[in-house]
CSV table of C-alpha atoms and ligand atoms in Angstrom, one decimal:
chain,number,residue,atom,x,y,z
A,19,MET,CA,98.7,111.6,120.6
A,20,ASP,CA,102.5,111.8,120.4
A,21,ASN,CA,103.1,108.2,119.2
A,22,PHE,CA,103.4,107.1,115.6
A,23,ILE,CA,100.1,105.8,114.3
A,24,PHE,CA,100.3,103.2,111.5
A,25,SER,CA,97.1,102.0,109.9
A,26,ASN,CA,95.1,103.4,112.9
A,27,HIS,CA,97.3,101.5,115.4
A,28,ASP,CA,99.6,103.0,118.0
A,29,THR,CA,102.9,101.5,117.1
A,30,VAL,CA,104.4,102.1,120.6
A,31,GLU,CA,101.6,100.0,122.1
A,32,LEU,CA,102.3,97.3,119.5
A,33,ALA,CA,106.0,97.2,120.4
A,34,LYS,CA,105.0,96.8,124.1
A,35,LYS,CA,102.5,94.1,123.4
A,36,TYR,CA,104.6,92.0,121.0
A,37,GLY,CA,108.2,93.0,121.6
A,38,THR,CA,110.8,94.1,119.1
A,39,PRO,CA,112.1,93.8,116.5
A,40,LEU,CA,108.6,93.4,115.0
A,41,TYR,CA,107.3,93.3,111.5
A,42,VAL,CA,103.9,95.0,111.3
A,43,LEU,CA,101.7,94.5,108.3
A,44,SER,CA,98.4,96.2,107.5
A,45,GLU,CA,95.8,94.2,105.7
A,46,ASP,CA,93.9,97.4,105.1
A,47,ILE,CA,96.8,98.9,103.1
A,48,ILE,CA,97.3,95.7,101.2
A,49,GLU,CA,93.7,95.8,100.2
A,50,GLU,CA,94.0,99.5,99.2
A,51,ASN,CA,97.0,98.7,97.0
A,52,ALA,CA,95.3,95.8,95.4
A,53,GLU,CA,92.2,97.8,94.8
A,54,THR,CA,94.2,100.7,93.2
A,55,MET,CA,95.6,98.2,90.7
A,56,LYS,CA,92.3,96.4,90.1
A,57,THR,CA,90.4,99.6,89.5
A,58,ALA,CA,93.0,100.8,87.0
A,59,PHE,CA,92.4,97.6,84.9
A,60,GLU,CA,88.6,97.6,85.5
A,61,LYS,CA,88.4,101.1,84.0
A,62,CYS,CA,89.9,99.9,80.8
A,63,ASN,CA,87.3,97.2,80.3
A,64,ILE,CA,89.7,94.5,79.2
A,65,ASP,CA,90.5,90.9,80.2
A,66,TYR,CA,93.2,91.0,82.8
A,67,GLU,CA,94.7,89.2,85.8
A,68,ILE,CA,96.8,90.4,88.7
A,69,ASN,CA,99.2,87.8,90.0
A,70,TYR,CA,100.6,88.8,93.4
A,71,ALA,CA,104.3,87.9,93.4
A,72,GLY,CA,104.6,85.8,96.6
A,73,LYS,CA,108.4,86.3,96.8
A,74,ALA,CA,107.8,89.8,98.2
A,75,PHE,CA,106.0,88.4,101.3
A,76,LEU,CA,104.2,85.1,101.7
A,77,THR,CA,102.7,83.3,104.7
A,78,ILE,CA,99.5,81.3,105.1
A,79,ALA,CA,97.7,84.4,106.3
A,80,MET,CA,99.0,86.4,103.3
A,81,CYS,CA,97.6,83.7,100.9
A,82,LYS,CA,94.2,84.3,102.5
A,83,ILE,CA,94.6,88.1,102.1
A,84,VAL,CA,95.6,87.7,98.4
A,85,GLU,CA,92.6,85.4,97.8
A,86,ASN,CA,90.3,87.8,99.6
A,87,ALA,CA,91.5,90.7,97.5
A,88,GLY,CA,90.6,88.8,94.3
A,89,LEU,CA,94.2,88.4,93.1
A,90,SER,CA,95.9,85.4,91.7
A,91,LEU,CA,99.2,84.1,93.1
A,92,ASP,CA,102.7,83.8,91.6
A,93,VAL,CA,104.9,81.2,93.3
A,94,VAL,CA,108.5,80.5,92.5
A,95,SER,CA,109.5,77.5,94.6
A,96,GLY,CA,108.2,74.3,96.2
A,97,GLY,CA,108.1,76.2,99.5
A,98,GLU,CA,105.9,79.0,98.2
A,99,LEU,CA,103.7,76.5,96.5
A,100,TYR,CA,103.4,74.4,99.7
A,101,THR,CA,102.4,77.6,101.6
A,102,ALA,CA,99.6,78.2,99.1
A,103,ILE,CA,98.5,74.6,99.2
A,104,LYS,CA,98.4,74.6,103.0
A,105,ALA,CA,96.4,77.9,102.9
A,106,GLY,CA,93.9,76.3,100.7
A,107,PHE,CA,94.5,78.9,98.0
A,108,PRO,CA,92.6,78.0,94.8
A,109,MET,CA,95.2,76.2,92.7
A,110,GLU,CA,93.7,77.3,89.4
A,111,LYS,CA,94.7,80.8,90.3
A,112,VAL,CA,98.3,79.9,91.0
A,113,CYS,CA,101.1,80.5,88.5
A,114,PHE,CA,104.3,78.6,89.0
A,115,HIS,CA,107.5,80.4,88.1
A,116,GLY,CA,111.2,79.8,88.6
A,117,SER,CA,114.3,79.9,86.6
A,118,ASN,CA,115.5,76.4,87.7
A,119,LYS,CA,112.6,74.4,88.9
A,120,SER,CA,113.4,70.9,90.1
A,121,ILE,CA,111.6,67.9,88.7
A,122,ALA,CA,110.1,67.3,92.2
A,123,GLU,CA,108.7,70.9,92.3
A,124,ILE,CA,107.3,70.5,88.8
A,125,GLU,CA,105.6,67.3,89.7
A,126,MET,CA,104.2,68.9,92.9
A,127,ALA,CA,102.7,71.6,90.7
A,128,PHE,CA,101.2,69.1,88.4
A,129,ASP,CA,99.8,66.9,91.2
A,130,ASN,CA,98.2,70.0,92.8
A,131,LYS,CA,96.8,71.1,89.4
A,132,VAL,CA,98.3,74.6,89.4
A,133,GLY,CA,96.6,76.8,86.9
A,134,LYS,CA,99.7,77.9,85.0
A,135,ILE,CA,103.4,77.3,84.6
A,136,VAL,CA,105.8,79.8,83.3
A,137,ALA,CA,108.6,78.0,81.5
A,138,ASP,CA,112.0,79.6,81.6
A,139,SER,CA,114.0,77.7,79.0
A,140,GLU,CA,113.8,75.2,76.1
A,141,TYR,CA,115.1,72.5,78.4
A,142,GLU,CA,112.3,73.2,80.9
A,143,LEU,CA,109.7,73.0,78.1
A,144,GLU,CA,111.0,69.6,77.2
A,145,ILE,CA,110.8,68.5,80.9
A,146,LEU,CA,107.3,69.9,81.2
A,147,ASP,CA,106.2,68.1,78.1
A,148,ARG,CA,107.6,64.8,79.4
A,149,ILE,CA,105.9,65.2,82.8
A,150,ALA,CA,102.7,66.3,81.2
A,151,ALA,CA,102.7,63.1,79.1
A,152,LYS,CA,103.4,61.0,82.2
A,153,LYS,CA,100.8,62.7,84.3
A,154,ASN,CA,98.2,62.9,81.5
A,155,HIS,CA,97.6,66.5,82.3
A,156,LYS,CA,97.9,69.3,79.8
A,157,PRO,CA,98.7,72.5,81.8
A,158,LYS,CA,98.6,76.1,80.6
A,159,VAL,CA,102.1,77.2,79.9
A,160,MET,CA,103.6,80.7,79.2
A,161,VAL,CA,107.1,81.1,77.9
A,162,ARG,CA,109.3,83.6,79.7
A,163,VAL,CA,111.4,85.7,77.3
A,164,SER,CA,114.3,87.9,78.2
A,165,PRO,CA,113.4,91.0,76.1
A,166,GLY,CA,116.7,92.7,76.3
A,167,ILE,CA,115.4,95.9,77.9
A,168,GLU,CA,117.3,97.9,80.4
A,169,ALA,CA,115.1,99.4,83.2
A,170,HIS,CA,116.6,102.1,85.4
A,171,THR,CA,116.9,100.3,88.7
A,172,HIS,CA,119.6,98.6,90.8
A,173,GLU,CA,121.8,96.4,88.6
A,174,TYR,CA,121.1,93.4,90.9
A,175,VAL,CA,117.3,93.5,90.3
A,176,GLN,CA,117.4,94.0,86.5
A,177,THR,CA,116.1,90.8,85.1
A,178,GLY,CA,115.2,91.4,81.4
A,179,ARG,CA,118.6,92.4,80.0
A,180,ILE,CA,120.2,90.5,77.1
A,181,ASP,CA,122.8,89.1,79.5
A,182,SER,CA,120.3,87.6,82.0
A,183,LYS,CA,119.9,84.1,83.5
A,184,PHE,CA,116.1,84.6,83.2
A,185,GLY,CA,113.9,83.4,80.3
A,186,VAL,CA,114.5,82.5,76.7
A,187,PRO,CA,116.9,85.0,75.1
A,188,LEU,CA,115.0,87.1,72.5
A,189,LYS,CA,117.2,85.8,69.7
A,190,LEU,CA,116.4,82.1,70.5
A,191,VAL,CA,112.6,82.4,70.8
A,192,ASP,CA,112.2,81.6,67.1
A,193,LYS,CA,114.2,78.4,67.4
A,194,VAL,CA,112.5,77.3,70.7
A,195,LEU,CA,109.0,77.9,69.4
A,196,SER,CA,109.5,77.2,65.8
A,197,ASP,CA,107.1,74.3,65.7
A,198,SER,CA,103.8,74.0,67.6
A,199,LYS,CA,104.0,70.2,67.3
A,200,LYS,CA,107.2,70.1,69.3
A,201,PHE,CA,105.5,70.2,72.7
A,202,ILE,CA,102.3,68.3,72.1
A,203,TYR,CA,101.4,67.8,75.8
A,204,LEU,CA,101.6,71.5,76.6
A,205,ASN,CA,99.0,74.1,76.1
A,206,ILE,CA,101.3,77.1,75.3
A,207,ILE,CA,99.0,80.2,75.6
A,208,GLY,CA,101.3,83.1,75.7
A,209,LEU,CA,104.5,84.9,76.7
A,210,HIS,CA,105.9,86.4,79.8
A,211,CYS,CA,108.6,88.9,80.6
A,212,HIS,CA,109.8,90.8,83.7
A,213,ILE,CA,112.2,93.7,83.1
A,214,GLY,CA,113.2,94.5,86.7
A,215,SER,CA,112.0,95.8,90.0
A,216,GLN,CA,111.4,99.2,91.7
A,217,ILE,CA,110.8,100.9,88.3
A,218,TYR,CA,109.1,104.3,88.2
A,219,ASP,CA,109.3,104.9,84.5
A,220,GLU,CA,106.6,103.5,82.3
A,221,LYS,CA,108.6,103.7,79.1
A,222,PRO,CA,110.6,100.4,79.5
A,223,PHE,CA,107.3,98.6,80.2
A,224,LEU,CA,105.8,99.9,77.0
A,225,LEU,CA,108.9,99.0,75.1
A,226,ALA,CA,108.8,95.5,76.5
A,227,ALA,CA,105.1,95.3,75.6
A,228,GLU,CA,105.9,96.2,72.0
A,229,THR,CA,108.7,93.7,71.7
A,230,MET,CA,106.5,90.9,73.2
A,231,LEU,CA,103.5,91.7,70.9
A,232,LYS,CA,105.7,91.5,67.8
A,233,LEU,CA,107.1,88.3,69.0
A,234,MET,CA,103.6,86.9,69.7
A,235,LYS,CA,102.6,87.7,66.2
A,236,LYS,CA,105.6,85.9,64.9
A,237,ILE,CA,105.0,82.9,67.1
A,238,GLU,CA,101.4,82.7,65.9
A,239,GLY,CA,102.9,82.1,62.5
A,240,TYR,CA,104.4,78.9,63.9
A,241,GLY,CA,101.0,77.6,64.8
A,242,PHE,CA,100.6,78.7,68.4
A,243,GLU,CA,97.6,80.7,69.6
A,244,MET,CA,98.9,83.5,71.7
A,245,LYS,CA,96.1,84.4,74.1
A,246,GLU,CA,97.9,86.0,77.0
A,247,LEU,CA,100.7,88.4,77.7
A,248,ASN,CA,102.3,88.7,81.1
A,249,LEU,CA,104.4,91.8,81.6
A,250,GLY,CA,105.7,90.9,85.0
A,251,GLY,CA,106.0,93.1,88.1
A,252,GLY,CA,108.4,95.8,89.0
A,253,PHE,CA,106.2,98.9,89.9
A,254,GLY,CA,108.2,101.2,92.2
A,255,ILE,CA,107.1,102.4,95.6
A,256,PRO,CA,108.2,105.5,97.5
A,257,TYR,CA,110.8,104.6,100.2
A,258,LEU,CA,111.8,108.1,101.1
A,259,LYS,CA,109.6,111.1,101.9
A,260,ASP,CA,110.2,112.8,98.5
A,261,ASP,CA,110.2,109.7,96.3
A,262,SER,CA,107.8,109.8,93.5
A,263,VAL,CA,104.9,107.4,93.3
A,264,PHE,CA,104.3,105.0,90.3
A,265,ASP,CA,101.0,106.1,88.9
A,266,VAL,CA,99.4,102.8,88.2
A,267,ASP,CA,96.2,104.3,86.8
A,268,THR,CA,98.0,106.3,84.1
A,269,TYR,CA,100.3,103.4,83.4
A,270,VAL,CA,97.5,100.9,82.8
A,271,GLN,CA,95.6,103.3,80.6
A,272,ARG,CA,98.6,104.1,78.5
A,273,LEU,CA,99.6,100.4,78.4
A,274,VAL,CA,96.1,99.3,77.2
A,275,TYR,CA,95.9,102.2,74.6
A,276,PHE,CA,99.4,101.4,73.4
A,277,THR,CA,98.8,97.6,73.3
A,278,LYS,CA,95.5,98.0,71.4
A,279,ASN,CA,97.1,100.2,68.8
A,280,LYS,CA,100.1,97.9,68.4
A,281,CYS,CA,97.8,94.9,68.0
A,282,ASP,CA,95.8,96.7,65.3
A,283,GLU,CA,99.0,97.7,63.6
A,284,ILE,CA,100.5,94.2,63.4
A,285,GLY,CA,97.2,92.3,63.1
A,286,LEU,CA,97.2,90.5,66.5
A,287,LYS,CA,94.1,89.8,68.5
A,288,PHE,CA,94.3,91.8,71.8
A,289,PRO,CA,95.6,89.4,74.4
A,290,LYS,CA,94.6,89.0,78.0
A,291,LEU,CA,97.0,91.2,80.0
A,292,LEU,CA,98.7,90.0,83.2
A,293,VAL,CA,100.9,91.7,85.7
A,294,GLU,CA,102.8,90.3,88.7
A,295,PRO,CA,103.3,93.0,91.3
A,296,GLY,CA,104.9,92.1,94.6
A,297,ARG,CA,106.4,95.2,96.1
A,298,PHE,CA,103.5,97.4,94.9
A,299,ILE,CA,101.0,95.3,96.8
A,300,VAL,CA,102.8,94.8,100.1
A,301,GLY,CA,105.7,97.2,100.3
A,302,THR,CA,103.9,100.2,101.8
A,303,ALA,CA,101.8,98.0,104.0
A,304,GLY,CA,104.7,97.1,106.3
A,305,ILE,CA,106.9,98.7,108.9
A,306,THR,CA,109.5,97.3,111.2
A,307,LEU,CA,109.6,98.4,114.9
A,308,TYR,CA,112.9,98.3,116.8
A,309,GLU,CA,114.0,99.3,120.2
A,310,VAL,CA,116.9,101.7,120.4
A,311,GLY,CA,119.9,100.4,122.4
A,312,ILE,CA,123.3,102.0,122.4
A,313,VAL,CA,123.6,105.6,121.2
A,314,LYS,CA,127.2,106.4,120.3
A,315,GLU,CA,128.7,109.6,119.2
A,316,ILE,CA,132.0,109.5,117.3
A,317,PRO,CA,133.4,113.1,117.8
A,318,HIS,CA,133.2,115.2,114.7
A,319,THR,CA,132.1,112.2,112.7
A,320,ARG,CA,128.6,110.8,113.2
A,321,LYS,CA,126.2,109.6,115.8
A,322,TYR,CA,125.2,105.9,115.7
A,323,ILE,CA,121.8,104.8,117.0
A,324,SER,CA,121.9,101.0,117.4
A,325,VAL,CA,118.7,99.1,117.2
A,326,ASP,CA,117.9,95.5,118.2
A,327,GLY,CA,117.6,94.2,114.6
A,328,GLY,CA,119.5,94.8,111.4
A,329,MET,CA,120.7,93.0,108.3
A,330,ALA,CA,119.2,89.7,109.5
A,331,ASP,CA,115.7,91.1,109.3
A,332,ASN,CA,116.4,93.7,106.6
A,333,PRO,CA,119.2,92.7,104.3
A,334,ARG,CA,118.2,95.2,101.6
A,335,PRO,CA,120.5,98.2,102.6
A,336,ALA,CA,123.5,95.8,102.6
A,337,LEU,CA,122.5,94.1,99.4
A,338,TYR,CA,121.2,96.9,97.2
A,339,ASP,CA,122.2,100.1,99.0
A,340,ALA,CA,118.4,100.4,99.6
A,341,LEU,CA,117.3,103.6,101.2
A,342,TYR,CA,114.6,103.8,104.0
A,343,HIS,CA,113.0,106.5,106.1
A,344,ALA,CA,112.4,106.1,109.8
A,345,VAL,CA,110.6,107.9,112.6
A,346,VAL,CA,111.0,107.7,116.4
A,347,ALA,CA,107.6,106.2,117.2
A,348,ASN,CA,107.3,107.6,120.7
A,349,LYS,CA,108.5,111.1,119.7
A,350,MET,CA,106.2,112.3,117.0
A,351,VAL,CA,105.9,115.8,118.4
A,352,PHE,CA,109.2,117.7,118.6
A,353,SER,CA,110.6,121.0,117.6
A,354,ASP,CA,113.0,121.4,114.7
A,355,ASP,CA,115.9,122.3,117.0
A,356,GLU,CA,115.6,118.9,118.7
A,357,GLU,CA,116.3,117.1,115.4
A,358,GLU,CA,119.8,115.7,114.6
A,359,LEU,CA,121.4,113.8,111.8
A,360,VAL,CA,122.1,110.2,112.8
A,361,THR,CA,122.9,106.8,111.3
A,362,ILE,CA,120.8,103.8,112.3
A,363,SER,CA,122.9,100.7,112.7
A,364,GLY,CA,121.9,97.2,113.3
A,365,ARG,CA,123.1,94.7,115.9
A,366,CYS,CA,124.9,92.3,113.7
A,367,CYS,CA,128.6,91.7,113.8
A,368,GLU,CA,129.1,93.7,110.6
A,369,THR,CA,128.7,97.3,109.6
A,370,ASP,CA,125.0,96.7,109.0
A,371,THR,CA,123.8,100.2,108.6
A,372,LEU,CA,120.1,100.3,108.1
A,373,ILE,CA,119.9,104.1,107.3
A,374,THR,CA,122.8,106.5,106.8
A,375,ASP,CA,122.1,110.1,107.7
A,376,VAL,CA,118.5,110.5,108.8
A,377,LEU,CA,117.1,113.5,110.6
A,378,LEU,CA,115.5,112.3,113.8
A,379,PRO,CA,114.5,113.8,117.2
A,380,LYS,CA,117.1,113.1,119.9
A,381,CYS,CA,117.1,109.3,120.6
A,382,GLU,CA,117.7,107.5,123.8
A,383,PRO,CA,118.0,103.9,124.8
A,384,GLY,CA,114.5,102.5,125.0
A,385,ASP,CA,112.9,104.6,122.3
A,386,ILE,CA,111.0,102.8,119.6
A,387,LEU,CA,112.2,103.3,116.0
A,388,ALA,CA,109.9,102.6,113.1
A,389,VAL,CA,111.5,101.9,109.7
A,390,LEU,CA,108.8,102.6,107.1
A,391,ASN,CA,107.8,100.7,103.9
A,392,THR,CA,109.4,97.4,104.9
A,393,GLY,CA,106.5,95.2,103.7
A,394,ALA,CA,108.3,93.7,100.7
A,395,TYR,CA,111.4,91.6,100.6
A,396,ASN,CA,112.2,92.1,104.3
A,397,TYR,CA,110.5,89.2,106.1
A,398,SER,CA,110.9,87.1,102.9
A,399,MET,CA,114.7,87.7,102.7
A,400,ALA,CA,115.4,87.6,106.5
A,401,SER,CA,118.1,85.2,107.8
A,402,ASN,CA,119.3,83.9,111.1
A,403,TYR,CA,122.7,85.6,110.8
A,404,ASN,CA,124.5,85.7,114.1
A,405,ARG,CA,121.9,83.1,115.2
A,406,LEU,CA,119.3,85.8,115.7
A,407,PRO,CA,115.8,84.5,116.0
A,408,LYS,CA,113.5,86.0,113.3
A,409,PRO,CA,111.0,88.7,114.5
A,410,ALA,CA,107.3,88.0,114.7
A,411,VAL,CA,104.9,89.4,112.1
A,412,VAL,CA,101.7,91.1,113.4
A,413,LEU,CA,98.8,91.8,111.1
A,414,LEU,CA,96.6,94.8,111.5
A,415,LYS,CA,93.0,94.9,110.2
A,416,ASP,CA,90.6,97.6,111.2
A,417,ASP,CA,91.1,98.0,115.0
A,418,LYS,CA,92.4,94.4,115.3
A,419,ASP,CA,96.0,93.1,115.7
A,420,GLN,CA,97.1,89.5,115.6
A,421,ILE,CA,100.3,87.5,115.2
A,422,ILE,CA,100.5,85.8,111.8
A,423,VAL,CA,104.1,84.6,112.2
A,424,GLU,CA,105.4,83.7,115.7
A,425,ARG,CA,108.7,85.2,116.9
A,426,GLU,CA,111.4,82.6,116.6
A,427,THR,CA,112.9,81.3,119.9
A,428,TYR,CA,116.4,80.1,120.7
A,429,GLU,CA,114.9,76.6,120.6
A,430,ASP,CA,113.9,77.2,116.9
A,431,ILE,CA,117.5,78.3,116.3
A,432,ILE,CA,118.9,74.9,117.3
A,433,LEU,CA,115.9,72.8,116.1
A,434,LYS,CA,117.7,71.3,113.1
A,435,ASP,CA,121.1,71.1,114.7
A,436,ARG,CA,122.4,67.5,115.0
A,437,LEU,CA,125.5,66.1,116.8
A,438,PRO,CA,127.5,63.6,114.9
A,439,ASP,CA,127.8,60.2,116.7
A,440,TRP,CA,131.4,60.8,117.7
A,441,TYR,CA,130.5,63.7,119.9
A,442,LYS,CA,127.6,61.9,121.7
B,503,LLP,N1,107.7,88.6,88.5
B,503,LLP,C1,108.9,88.1,88.4
B,503,LLP,C2,109.2,87.2,87.3
B,503,LLP,C3,110.0,88.6,89.2
B,503,LLP,O1,111.2,88.1,89.0
B,503,LLP,C4,109.6,89.5,90.2
B,503,LLP,C5,110.7,90.0,91.1
B,503,LLP,C6,108.3,90.0,90.3
B,503,LLP,C7,107.4,89.5,89.4
B,503,LLP,C8,107.9,91.0,91.4
B,503,LLP,O2,108.6,92.2,91.3
B,503,LLP,P1,108.1,93.4,92.1
B,503,LLP,O3,106.8,93.9,91.6
B,503,LLP,O4,108.1,93.0,93.5
B,503,LLP,O5,109.2,94.4,91.9
B,503,LLP,N2,114.8,91.3,96.4
B,503,LLP,C9,114.8,92.4,95.6
B,503,LLP,C10,113.7,92.4,94.5
B,503,LLP,C11,113.9,91.2,93.6
B,503,LLP,C12,112.8,91.0,92.7
B,503,LLP,C13,113.0,89.8,91.9
B,503,LLP,N3,111.9,89.6,91.0
B,503,LLP,C14,114.5,93.7,96.5
B,503,LLP,O6,114.5,93.5,97.7
B,503,LLP,O7,114.5,94.8,96.0
């Protein structure tokens, strides 16, 4: 067959059936990714928990997939929490994050008895303590620390540096947690850090673990029992053909070995280890299908292939200079001399290049282009820029395919518009 097959499905047929642009997500690949991570921890025979970071991609169906895969769920807003509640996700397996949670969101988390809350500041700990007293509910709390570690990734997605809006700065942890009697209504059980996203190198993770373990030892001295350490997400995935793959198995083994040694060295009980992968679980499980429209050659410069989507459904190239690979889904068999270097541009009224310089077989209007590895932070960061309706999301499982998010319509686009009285 000449068409691009993704997760055992003919993508050209999917494009015909559901239209384009189309997000395609494979439950089988999500399960494989989750299994890879679970197996890595299982082998080490330790107490662990994998919290899927919902910000990468979350819908009601995704909550079911996450639950089915045996993962916990990390949510960062009332909207993500609401999605989990509506999906019937077990609330004790939900961890509520966020760097500036509103009181209403915190109360919603309490009322729905979420398992854990990650506090981002001293001020938030005080608010949590007050709400816990009012609600007569003592939740498990972890304190997020900004460990001051640079991970080699795009500047915009580094989150653990000294100068960061996230977490309690390393230098202030002593002050914030100096007295276990300060937050009597909270059950503070450990620390959290997240050093960035799309990281391939395990060294910054180990460095973060060391910093956090030493801190936990210190905090135990203030009367807290530090039972859990959450090292966040950030595991890189390959976007281009030659990108390396983050070896989770080796990383987890080294992390556990390293952590055990450090704990012995400093006299700390080995804590439960938690991670929060988003991209790793869902990134490679998604592709986006587009239809090729205008093909424009600028003499001696470049050839533009325009597709029927762009920065509205994938803002990552514009935001982070993110790189992607693509294939022409209906032209998978071609000879080398048919290939040409082209630039894929979107349809927005901006220079919304999706991919600069990619080798593809000669494209014509009507061809189907598949951009690969778009499962994470594409649908979840999509907008209606230029009043473009958001694409549908279709889920693949075995030989089945079904819509899990309907394509938006023009009616949806104007649904919340209101005319002021003076124009009625
Ligand atoms: N935990 C925390 C506290 C985080 O802030 C994040 C991501 C994660 C876990 C999951 O990270 P992951 O495993 O997916 O790398 N929009 C950007 C990524 C921003 C990530 C922000 N935090 C992108 O499209 O690359």
